[in-house]
Amino acid sequence: MKQFSGKRVLVTGACGTVGSELIRQLLSNGNYDPAEVVGIDNQETALFFEDQTYLHDSRARFFIADIRDRDELARRMQGIDVVFHTAALKHVVLCERSPDQALQTNISGIQNVIAASIEAGVEKVIFTSSDKAVNPTNVMGTSKLMGERLMTAANSSKRNESAPVFASTRFGNVLGSSGSVIPIFHNQIAKGGPVTVTATEMTRFIMSIEEAVRLVLDSALQARGGEVFITKMPVIRIWDLALAMIDELATRYGFEPDQIEINVIGPKPGEKLYEELMSEEETRRSVELKNYFSVLPAFRGIYHDIDYSYDTLVTEEVDKAYVSSTELAKSVEAIKGILYEYQLLEEPDDESDTRYWPGDKESVE
């Protein structure tokens, strides 16, 4: 049976990296076969072009809507079965500068999604979270953590079995996404260097957008209610990523790899040298599945019990936090394979070769 056969699916943040890929996979992958896919976003121009992409697919419909508008959300969710909530303010420094705006979108907006989905009788709501929600060091990460808590609380407080199933999914860096370091490294190499790396020991969880979204879709099928699904992801050192890209790209632009220097520029305020996808505290209430860890609610259902029985259960005991610095990092050669597999060595559209950090403005006297 096809996984979303006959279902009507709504995606918030339809023009974002994750939202647009969700829509693409739902409409193009024959394993899903939804009856309708509705995309909403508050970016008019981007939404227009997204609409044009699916002009000849009668299942695709797009609307201007803001998740801050609860009434509009309720209207658009009428008849919807599954909601993927990806809309958010995600840029760390901009959220730091305007915390009230981050609160309105990333916290109040999620509460609006919850209320509208209950009113519309949706079956499932999946919230896409971030590694920055774990032990957050900034406003954006804190707002994402609160979003997870709101989803879990909504699930534990529902009074009947027909209410939506609410769950979250948390993952790390998406290779090649907006703001990714890969196109910046590419452009720096094309100009002969130097390539700027934050720190030699910096590690990150990584995954292609295609794989990340496939696992988001799968988590919707796994969800029992209130969990946070944590995607298992490969780990790389950013230094090794720079080496791999230099090896593969230098000669394309007329340089020898040993001609390209790497400069260590140091971490920015609030930037971690490692990524955390699951904290030590969360391990005590987590189970391991084939492709995920599932962090179960600290406070179980108030009005009903939930059976957290998963078909792909590996173990009910997780004994260590999921942190990039303690996981085995991919070798330079393995990173090269990943770059080719996901076609990440093509010339980027953006010509920027500077790791722009808006926070630098605040430090200028």
XYZ file of N, CA and C in Angstrom, residues 106-345:
720
model
N 7.998 31.298 15.611
C 8.465 29.969 15.998
C 7.759 29.378 17.206
N 7.091 30.214 17.984
C 6.373 29.702 19.155
C 4.867 29.928 19.000
N 4.451 31.181 18.863
C 3.022 31.444 18.675
C 2.515 30.806 17.377
N 3.364 30.819 16.345
C 2.978 30.199 15.072
C 2.705 28.717 15.209
N 3.527 28.037 15.998
C 3.312 26.600 16.220
C 2.017 26.372 17.002
N 1.763 27.225 17.970
C 0.517 27.088 18.720
C -0.680 27.296 17.809
N -0.551 28.192 16.830
C -1.623 28.380 15.843
C -1.817 27.137 14.988
N -0.718 26.519 14.580
C -0.801 25.280 13.787
C -1.502 24.192 14.596
N -1.142 24.090 15.874
C -1.770 23.090 16.745
C -3.276 23.335 16.859
N -3.644 24.579 17.155
C -5.065 24.901 17.341
C -5.858 24.690 16.055
N -5.297 25.113 14.929
C -6.001 24.982 13.649
C -6.167 23.516 13.256
N -5.154 22.704 13.525
C -5.244 21.292 13.159
C -6.262 20.552 14.016
N -6.373 20.945 15.286
C -7.408 20.353 16.147
C -8.786 20.744 15.647
N -8.953 22.022 15.327
C -10.238 22.515 14.831
C -10.645 21.832 13.525
N -9.645 21.553 12.663
C -9.942 20.968 11.353
C -10.024 19.449 11.385
N -9.650 18.829 12.498
C -9.711 17.371 12.588
C -8.638 16.661 11.795
N -7.441 17.247 11.737
C -6.308 16.641 11.035
C -5.898 15.345 11.741
N -5.336 14.390 10.984
C -4.909 13.123 11.576
C -3.544 13.222 12.251
N -2.560 13.828 11.548
C -1.195 13.905 12.086
C -0.576 15.258 11.765
N 0.241 15.739 12.704
C 1.001 16.972 12.514
C 2.454 16.682 12.879
N 3.366 16.911 11.924
C 4.793 16.672 12.141
C 5.535 17.997 12.062
N 6.250 18.314 13.114
C 7.015 19.558 13.209
C 8.480 19.260 12.938
N 9.096 20.005 12.014
C 10.521 19.815 11.727
C 11.342 20.748 12.607
N 12.121 20.153 13.489
C 12.934 20.898 14.443
C 14.391 20.919 13.988
N 15.308 21.224 14.903
C 16.709 21.447 14.558
C 17.614 20.962 15.676
N 18.853 20.619 15.309
C 19.849 20.278 16.324
C 20.054 21.428 17.313
N 19.799 22.653 16.876
C 20.012 23.810 17.749
C 19.028 23.853 18.917
N 18.019 22.975 18.908
C 17.072 22.891 20.019
C 17.670 22.175 21.223
N 18.790 21.493 21.043
C 19.425 20.743 22.125
C 20.412 21.652 22.847
N 20.204 21.836 24.155
C 21.045 22.745 24.936
C 21.261 24.061 24.183
N 20.200 24.774 23.873
C 20.294 25.936 22.976
C 21.159 27.066 23.536
N 21.876 27.726 22.624
C 22.733 28.847 22.995
C 22.237 30.154 22.388
N 21.081 30.118 21.732
C 20.577 31.317 21.063
C 19.052 31.302 21.032
N 18.485 32.426 20.617
C 17.028 32.579 20.572
C 16.397 31.574 19.612
N 17.015 31.404 18.436
C 16.437 30.494 17.446
C 16.340 29.072 17.992
N 17.431 28.578 18.579
C 17.418 27.233 19.132
C 16.432 27.085 20.270
N 16.352 28.105 21.110
C 15.414 28.069 22.229
C 13.975 28.025 21.731
N 13.694 28.785 20.678
C 12.332 28.785 20.132
C 11.989 27.440 19.505
N 12.978 26.794 18.904
C 12.745 25.462 18.333
C 12.480 24.438 19.439
N 13.211 24.545 20.538
C 12.979 23.655 21.677
C 11.571 23.854 22.222
N 11.142 25.092 22.340
C 9.797 25.367 22.824
C 8.760 24.818 21.857
N 9.051 24.875 20.558
C 8.147 24.292 19.570
C 7.961 22.801 19.787
N 9.067 22.090 20.068
C 8.979 20.667 20.371
C 8.118 20.424 21.607
N 8.327 21.250 22.622
C 7.572 21.089 23.865
C 6.077 21.330 23.640
N 5.756 22.304 22.819
C 4.349 22.582 22.526
C 3.700 21.408 21.801
N 4.432 20.814 20.873
C 3.885 19.669 20.133
C 3.644 18.486 21.071
N 4.615 18.212 21.934
C 4.473 17.097 22.882
C 3.335 17.358 23.860
N 3.241 18.600 24.350
C 2.170 18.949 25.290
C 0.804 18.846 24.635
N 0.706 19.258 23.365
C -0.557 19.168 22.645
C -1.008 17.721 22.527
N -0.043 16.835 22.322
C -0.401 15.423 22.186
C -0.828 14.821 23.514
N -0.138 15.194 24.599
C -0.460 14.601 25.900
C -1.766 15.131 26.458
N -2.193 16.310 25.988
C -3.386 16.939 26.549
C -4.666 16.667 25.765
N -4.541 15.973 24.626
C -5.752 15.756 23.829
C -6.705 14.813 24.562
N -7.989 15.091 24.427
C -8.994 14.401 25.242
C -9.641 13.209 24.553
N -9.424 13.032 23.259
C -10.034 11.879 22.595
C -9.096 11.323 21.536
N -9.319 10.092 21.161
C -8.449 9.394 20.232
C -8.516 9.956 18.818
N -9.586 10.674 18.490
C -9.729 11.218 17.141
C -8.950 12.517 16.948
N -8.403 13.084 18.032
C -7.603 14.301 17.923
C -6.299 13.991 17.187
N -5.655 15.002 16.597
C -4.424 14.749 15.831
C -3.315 14.117 16.657
N -2.479 13.350 15.981
C -1.220 12.872 16.552
C -0.176 13.948 16.269
N 0.461 14.440 17.329
C 1.482 15.475 17.202
C 2.850 14.874 17.498
N 3.831 15.134 16.631
C 5.194 14.653 16.862
C 6.172 15.597 16.181
N 7.431 15.495 16.586
C 8.485 16.328 16.020
C 9.585 15.457 15.440
N 10.330 16.022 14.507
C 11.507 15.338 13.970
C 12.664 16.322 13.965
N 13.806 15.874 14.438
C 14.973 16.746 14.646
C 16.147 16.214 13.842
N 16.753 17.082 13.044
C 17.930 16.644 12.297
C 18.941 17.778 12.181
N 20.149 17.454 11.690
C 21.247 18.409 11.639
C 21.362 19.097 10.297
N 22.601 19.321 9.856
C 22.860 20.104 8.657
C 22.412 19.390 7.393
N 21.757 20.145 6.531
C 21.367 19.646 5.216
C 22.382 20.163 4.209
N 23.094 19.251 3.565
C 24.143 19.640 2.632
C 23.576 20.424 1.458
N 24.230 21.538 1.150
C 23.828 22.330 -0.003
C 22.613 23.197 0.205
N 22.051 23.229 1.409
C 20.858 24.030 1.670
C 21.236 25.504 1.779
N 20.209 26.345 1.894
C 20.446 27.777 2.036
C 21.326 28.047 3.252
N 22.426 28.775 3.044
C 23.346 29.067 4.137
C 24.428 28.019 4.329
N 24.432 26.971 3.508
C 25.421 25.905 3.626
C 26.818 26.431 3.305
N 27.817 25.826 3.935
C 29.196 26.242 3.708
C 29.731 25.717 2.383
N 29.094 24.721 1.795
C 29.626 24.097 0.584
C 29.767 25.082 -0.574
N 28.728 25.863 -0.927
C 28.933 26.813 -2.022
C 29.981 27.879 -1.708
N 30.132 28.258 -0.432
C 31.157 29.238 -0.061
C 32.547 28.638 -0.267
N 32.759 27.407 0.202
C 34.029 26.730 -0.043
C 34.309 26.648 -1.540
N 33.287 26.293 -2.315
C 33.451 26.150 -3.769
C 33.956 27.456 -4.378
N 33.311 28.553 -4.030
C 33.689 29.846 -4.604
C 35.067 30.294 -4.134
N 35.424 29.968 -2.892
C 36.757 30.311 -2.399
C 37.835 29.534 -3.169
N 37.576 28.272 -3.432
C 38.529 27.443 -4.181
C 38.653 27.953 -5.613
N 37.530 28.331 -6.220
C 37.536 28.833 -7.602
C 38.399 30.071 -7.753
N 38.543 30.855 -6.677
C 39.345 32.081 -6.714
C 40.769 31.860 -6.209
N 41.104 30.599 -5.943
C 42.465 30.290 -5.511
C 42.688 30.324 -4.022
N 41.601 30.433 -3.259
C 41.683 30.431 -1.807
C 41.892 31.816 -1.248
N 42.055 31.938 0.058
C 42.059 30.820 1.009
C 40.649 30.324 1.322
N 40.587 29.089 1.789
C 39.335 28.523 2.289
C 39.290 28.800 3.790
N 38.171 29.335 4.266
C 38.068 29.721 5.680
C 37.287 28.681 6.471
N 37.949 28.111 7.472
C 37.366 27.085 8.336
C 37.312 27.627 9.759
N 36.202 27.421 10.435
C 36.030 27.967 11.783
C 37.045 27.395 12.770
N 37.175 26.067 12.788
C 38.100 25.421 13.726
C 38.448 24.042 13.190
N 39.668 23.597 13.442
C 40.104 22.303 12.918
C 39.300 21.156 13.508
N 38.822 21.315 14.746
C 38.121 20.221 15.421
C 36.602 20.296 15.276
N 36.081 21.273 14.521
C 34.627 21.402 14.400
C 34.032 20.213 13.650
N 32.968 19.623 14.206
C 32.287 18.492 13.583
C 30.816 18.815 13.392
N 30.218 18.166 12.404
C 28.806 18.373 12.120
C 28.162 17.072 11.635
N 26.880 16.884 11.998
C 26.056 15.862 11.375
C 25.646 16.396 10.005
N 25.654 15.542 8.997
C 25.283 15.999 7.653
C 24.364 14.982 6.964
N 23.580 15.492 6.022
C 22.719 14.626 5.230
C 22.246 15.411 4.007
N 21.950 14.716 2.928
C 21.397 15.399 1.758
C 19.954 15.792 2.039
N 19.481 16.803 1.349
C 18.101 17.231 1.531
C 17.134 16.122 1.127
N 17.483 15.363 0.085
C 16.604 14.281 -0.361
C 16.430 13.223 0.722
N 17.551 12.825 1.346
C 17.485 11.796 2.381
C 16.810 12.325 3.640
N 17.120 13.572 4.018
C 16.515 14.158 5.209
C 15.000 14.196 5.091
N 14.508 14.616 3.938
C 13.065 14.735 3.744
C 12.408 13.361 3.649
N 13.090 12.416 3.041
C 12.533 11.058 2.988
C 12.310 10.525 4.400
N 13.243 10.821 5.301
C 13.104 10.359 6.673
C 12.049 11.153 7.437
N 11.857 12.420 7.090
C 10.760 13.198 7.679
C 9.426 12.563 7.305
N 9.278 12.203 6.031
C 8.041 11.560 5.573
C 7.839 10.221 6.282
N 8.921 9.485 6.449
C 8.818 8.190 7.118
C 8.442 8.361 8.587
N 8.940 9.426 9.216
C 8.626 9.637 10.635
C 7.132 9.880 10.842
N 6.471 10.439 9.838
C 5.024 10.648 9.945
C 4.294 9.317 10.045
N 4.824 8.316 9.389
C 4.197 6.993 9.434
C 4.508 6.283 10.749
N 5.689 6.586 11.332
C 6.101 5.947 12.580
C 5.427 6.561 13.805
N 5.033 7.828 13.727
C 4.631 8.599 14.908
C 3.451 7.996 15.651
N 3.614 7.853 16.968
C 2.531 7.412 17.843
C 1.921 8.597 18.581
N 2.771 9.628 18.804
C 2.276 10.835 19.458
C 3.205 11.352 20.535
N 3.650 12.610 20.394
C 4.456 13.257 21.416
C 5.946 13.028 21.328
N 6.383 12.137 20.443
C 7.812 11.846 20.351
C 8.574 12.971 19.641
N 9.893 12.909 19.829
C 10.808 13.662 18.975
C 11.684 12.621 18.276
N 11.524 12.509 16.971
C 12.353 11.583 16.196
C 13.667 12.267 15.849
N 14.762 11.589 16.105
C 16.094 12.118 15.821
C 16.718 11.267 14.726
N 16.957 11.883 13.597
C 17.479 11.164 12.444
C 18.932 10.773 12.653
N 19.264 9.518 12.385
C 20.660 9.094 12.416
C 21.371 9.662 11.186
N 22.511 10.308 11.417
C 23.190 11.019 10.343
C 24.698 10.769 10.387
N 25.358 10.778 9.227
C 26.826 10.705 9.216
C 27.442 11.953 9.835
N 28.685 11.829 10.277
C 29.417 12.949 10.874
C 30.656 13.255 10.036
N 30.939 14.539 9.856
C 32.163 14.951 9.191
C 32.865 16.043 10.001
N 34.176 16.163 9.807
C 34.910 17.333 10.281
C 34.870 18.370 9.168
N 34.591 19.614 9.514
C 34.531 20.667 8.511
C 35.895 20.836 7.840
N 36.963 20.626 8.587
C 38.320 20.667 8.014
C 38.452 19.624 6.903
N 37.952 18.414 7.158
C 38.037 17.342 6.155
C 37.161 17.651 4.939
N 36.029 18.297 5.163
C 35.187 18.725 4.045
C 35.955 19.698 3.151
N 36.662 20.649 3.776
C 37.464 21.596 3.001
C 38.543 20.870 2.198
N 39.230 19.899 2.827
C 40.263 19.137 2.129
C 39.687 18.376 0.937
N 38.532 17.737 1.160
C 37.896 16.956 0.090
C 37.526 17.845 -1.087
N 36.967 19.017 -0.806
C 36.549 19.916 -1.879
C 37.755 20.512 -2.608
N 38.815 20.816 -1.874
C 40.038 21.312 -2.515
C 40.604 20.257 -3.459
N 40.681 19.017 -2.990
C 41.206 17.920 -3.818
C 40.429 17.766 -5.120
N 39.116 17.920 -5.049
C 38.274 17.651 -6.217
C 38.063 18.871 -7.120
N 38.224 20.078 -6.575
C 37.875 21.272 -7.350
C 39.059 22.121 -7.796
N 40.189 22.033 -7.127
C 41.305 22.944 -7.414
C 41.722 22.892 -8.878
N 41.921 21.700 -9.408
C 42.400 21.584 -10.796
C 41.357 22.065 -11.802
N 40.091 21.999 -11.443
C 39.039 22.493 -12.330
C 39.217 23.980 -12.603
N 39.789 24.688 -11.642
C 39.949 26.137 -11.769
C 41.408 26.551 -11.979
N 42.254 25.585 -12.383
C 43.626 25.909 -12.762
C 44.616 25.973 -11.625
N 44.292 25.373 -10.497
C 45.192 25.375 -9.347
C 45.555 23.944 -8.966
N 46.684 23.805 -8.278
C 47.028 22.539 -7.659
C 46.460 22.544 -6.241
N 46.007 21.396 -5.743
C 45.423 21.372 -4.400
C 46.313 21.988 -3.319
N 47.655 21.778 -3.429
C 48.525 22.311 -2.385
C 48.729 23.822 -2.486
N 48.174 24.437 -3.538
C 48.236 25.892 -3.656
C 47.121 26.585 -2.871
N 46.079 25.837 -2.535
C 44.926 26.414 -1.840
C 45.160 26.351 -0.343
N 45.279 27.505 0.289
C 45.484 27.554 1.732
C 44.154 27.441 2.479
N 44.247 26.931 3.696
C 43.084 26.905 4.592
C 43.398 27.790 5.787
N 42.558 28.783 6.009
C 42.718 29.680 7.157
C 41.691 29.345 8.235
N 42.149 29.242 9.473
C 41.255 29.014 10.608
C 40.837 30.372 11.151
N 39.549 30.668 11.129
C 39.068 32.006 11.488
C 38.418 32.071 12.869
N 38.228 30.928 13.508
C 37.660 30.926 14.859
C 36.139 30.935 14.862
N 35.547 30.367 15.910
C 34.083 30.302 16.004
C 33.472 31.658 16.302
N 32.251 31.835 15.852
C 31.493 33.045 16.126
C 30.740 32.908 17.453
N 30.259 34.018 18.029
C 29.511 33.942 19.294
C 28.323 32.984 19.189
N 28.207 32.081 20.159
C 27.084 31.154 20.193
C 27.234 29.956 19.277
N 28.346 29.873 18.528
C 28.547 28.761 17.594
C 29.258 27.619 18.304
N 28.688 26.434 18.250
C 29.275 25.268 18.903
C 30.310 24.603 18.001
N 31.310 23.968 18.617
C 32.300 23.214 17.853
C 31.779 21.830 17.483
N 30.669 21.443 18.042
C 30.064 20.141 17.768
C 28.554 20.322 17.741
N 27.878 19.324 17.215
C 26.423 19.348 17.163
C 25.858 18.323 18.124
N 24.758 18.688 18.743
C 24.048 17.774 19.632
C 22.663 17.497 19.045
N 22.374 16.244 18.845
C 21.045 15.877 18.371
C 20.204 15.227 19.460
N 20.870 14.693 20.475
C 20.143 14.137 21.624
C 20.983 14.364 22.866
N 20.380 14.954 23.906
C 21.110 15.270 25.130
C 21.220 14.055 26.046
N 22.091 14.177 27.045
C 22.259 13.099 28.021
C 20.951 12.814 28.745
N 20.234 13.871 29.113
C 18.958 13.695 29.819
C 17.959 12.923 28.964
N 17.952 13.184 27.666
C 16.972 12.540 26.782
C 17.234 11.049 26.597
N 18.460 10.608 26.802
C 18.764 9.188 26.605
C 17.950 8.305 27.543
N 17.596 8.812 28.704
C 16.885 8.017 29.717
C 15.467 7.658 29.298
N 14.938 8.382 28.309
C 13.581 8.084 27.849
C 13.528 7.916 26.328
N 14.627 7.382 25.776
C 14.728 7.194 24.332
C 14.815 5.720 23.972
N 14.377 5.416 22.778
C 14.564 4.081 22.205
C 15.243 4.254 20.856
N 15.946 3.219 20.420
C 16.631 3.278 19.132
C 15.853 2.490 18.099
N 15.603 3.125 16.943
C 14.974 2.477 15.805
C 16.013 2.318 14.699
N 15.617 1.746 13.579
C 16.567 1.492 12.490
C 17.201 2.781 11.988
N 16.399 3.803 11.720
C 16.904 5.046 11.138
C 16.840 6.241 12.074
N 16.316 6.015 13.286
C 16.098 7.122 14.212
C 16.398 6.714 15.643
N 16.470 7.730 16.486
C 16.198 7.576 17.906
C 14.842 8.228 18.136
N 14.057 7.699 19.028
C 12.775 8.305 19.378
C 12.821 8.699 20.846
N 12.760 10.016 21.094
C 12.733 10.522 22.463
C 11.275 10.588 22.899
N 10.923 9.769 23.866
C 9.543 9.697 24.318
C 9.242 10.831 25.292
N 7.986 11.230 25.413
C 7.637 12.362 26.283
C 8.030 12.120 27.738
N 8.531 13.173 28.372
C 8.829 13.086 29.805
C 7.540 12.952 30.603
N 6.494 13.633 30.132
C 5.174 13.545 30.751
C 4.255 12.830 29.772
N 3.866 11.623 30.086
C 3.046 10.825 29.187
C 1.635 11.389 29.110
N 0.817 10.774 28.253
C -0.530 11.272 28.024
C -1.318 11.474 29.300
N -1.891 12.642 29.435
C -2.677 12.949 30.624
C -4.023 12.224 30.578
N -4.615 12.147 29.388
C -5.966 11.606 29.262
C -6.020 10.190 28.682
N -4.892 9.718 28.129
C -4.900 8.358 27.585
C -3.478 7.840 27.486
N -3.341 6.514 27.441
C -2.031 5.884 27.304
C -1.694 5.713 25.828
N -0.403 5.790 25.510
C 0.070 5.634 24.140
C 0.982 4.423 24.077
N 0.758 3.575 23.108
C 1.577 2.385 22.909
C 2.727 2.736 21.960
N 3.939 2.869 22.516
C 5.099 3.209 21.694
C 5.790 1.939 21.204
N 5.058 1.165 20.436
C 5.610 -0.050 19.833
C 5.953 0.259 18.377
N 7.232 0.143 18.041
C 7.687 0.460 16.692
C 8.108 -0.816 15.972
N 7.781 -0.893 14.691
C 8.127 -2.074 13.893
C 9.638 -2.226 13.723
N 10.372 -1.101 13.726
C 11.817 -1.155 13.457
C 12.655 -0.966 14.723
N 12.110 -1.332 15.876
C 12.819 -1.170 17.142
C 14.135 -1.961 17.150
N 15.221 -1.288 17.548
C 16.529 -1.929 17.689
C 16.797 -2.243 19.157
N 16.615 -1.250 20.034
C 16.806 -1.457 21.464
C 15.998 -0.425 22.239
N 15.574 -0.822 23.430
C 14.831 0.088 24.294
C 15.743 0.848 25.240
N 17.058 0.620 25.154
C 18.011 1.304 26.022
C 19.019 2.078 25.183
N 19.108 3.363 25.423
C 20.098 4.222 24.768
C 21.020 4.734 25.866
N 22.318 4.473 25.737
C 23.222 4.742 26.857
C 24.148 5.936 26.676
N 24.051 6.649 25.544
C 24.886 7.837 25.406
C 24.206 8.887 24.537
N 24.547 10.134 24.794
C 23.997 11.239 24.018
C 24.467 11.129 22.572
N 23.680 11.698 21.669
C 24.023 11.660 20.250
C 24.651 12.999 19.890
N 25.995 13.022 19.898
C 26.768 14.252 19.738
C 27.822 14.024 18.664
N 27.998 14.990 17.769
C 28.891 14.783 16.623
C 30.344 14.565 17.039
N 30.771 15.154 18.146
C 32.170 15.034 18.570
C 32.523 13.643 19.069
N 31.526 12.833 19.428
C 31.798 11.485 19.947
C 31.483 10.392 18.930
N 30.998 10.779 17.746
C 30.706 9.809 16.703
C 31.896 9.708 15.745
N 32.036 8.564 15.090
C 33.126 8.354 14.139
C 32.901 9.203 12.894
N 33.863 10.076 12.603
C 33.719 10.977 11.452
C 34.122 10.273 10.167
N 33.488 10.669 9.078
C 33.802 10.133 7.758
C 35.207 10.572 7.334
N 35.873 9.725 6.586
C 37.194 10.062 6.060
C 37.062 11.057 4.911
N 38.191 11.661 4.525
C 38.187 12.596 3.400
C 37.687 11.893 2.138
N 38.122 10.667 1.910
C 37.685 9.930 0.715
C 36.194 9.635 0.754
N 35.679 9.310 1.936
C 34.244 9.053 2.060
C 33.447 10.330 1.805
N 33.971 11.474 2.266
C 33.302 12.751 2.028
C 33.245 13.043 0.533
N 34.308 12.740 -0.178
C 34.309 12.935 -1.631
C 33.178 12.126 -2.276
N 33.008 10.903 -1.818
C 31.934 10.065 -2.353
C 30.570 10.673 -2.103
N 30.368 11.246 -0.908
C 29.098 11.893 -0.577
C 28.866 13.101 -1.485
N 29.913 13.892 -1.707
C 29.791 15.086 -2.547
C 29.391 14.725 -3.975
N 29.956 13.638 -4.494
C 29.603 13.212 -5.850
C 28.211 12.576 -5.894
N 27.907 11.776 -4.880
C 26.602 11.101 -4.860
C 25.456 12.093 -4.896
N 25.600 13.189 -4.175
C 24.517 14.160 -4.102
C 24.744 15.394 -4.985
N 25.701 15.249 -5.916
C 25.947 16.284 -6.932
C 26.164 17.661 -6.298
N 27.051 17.691 -5.310
C 27.294 18.921 -4.560
C 28.548 19.662 -5.011
N 29.161 19.184 -6.098
C 30.355 19.841 -6.612
C 30.067 20.662 -7.857
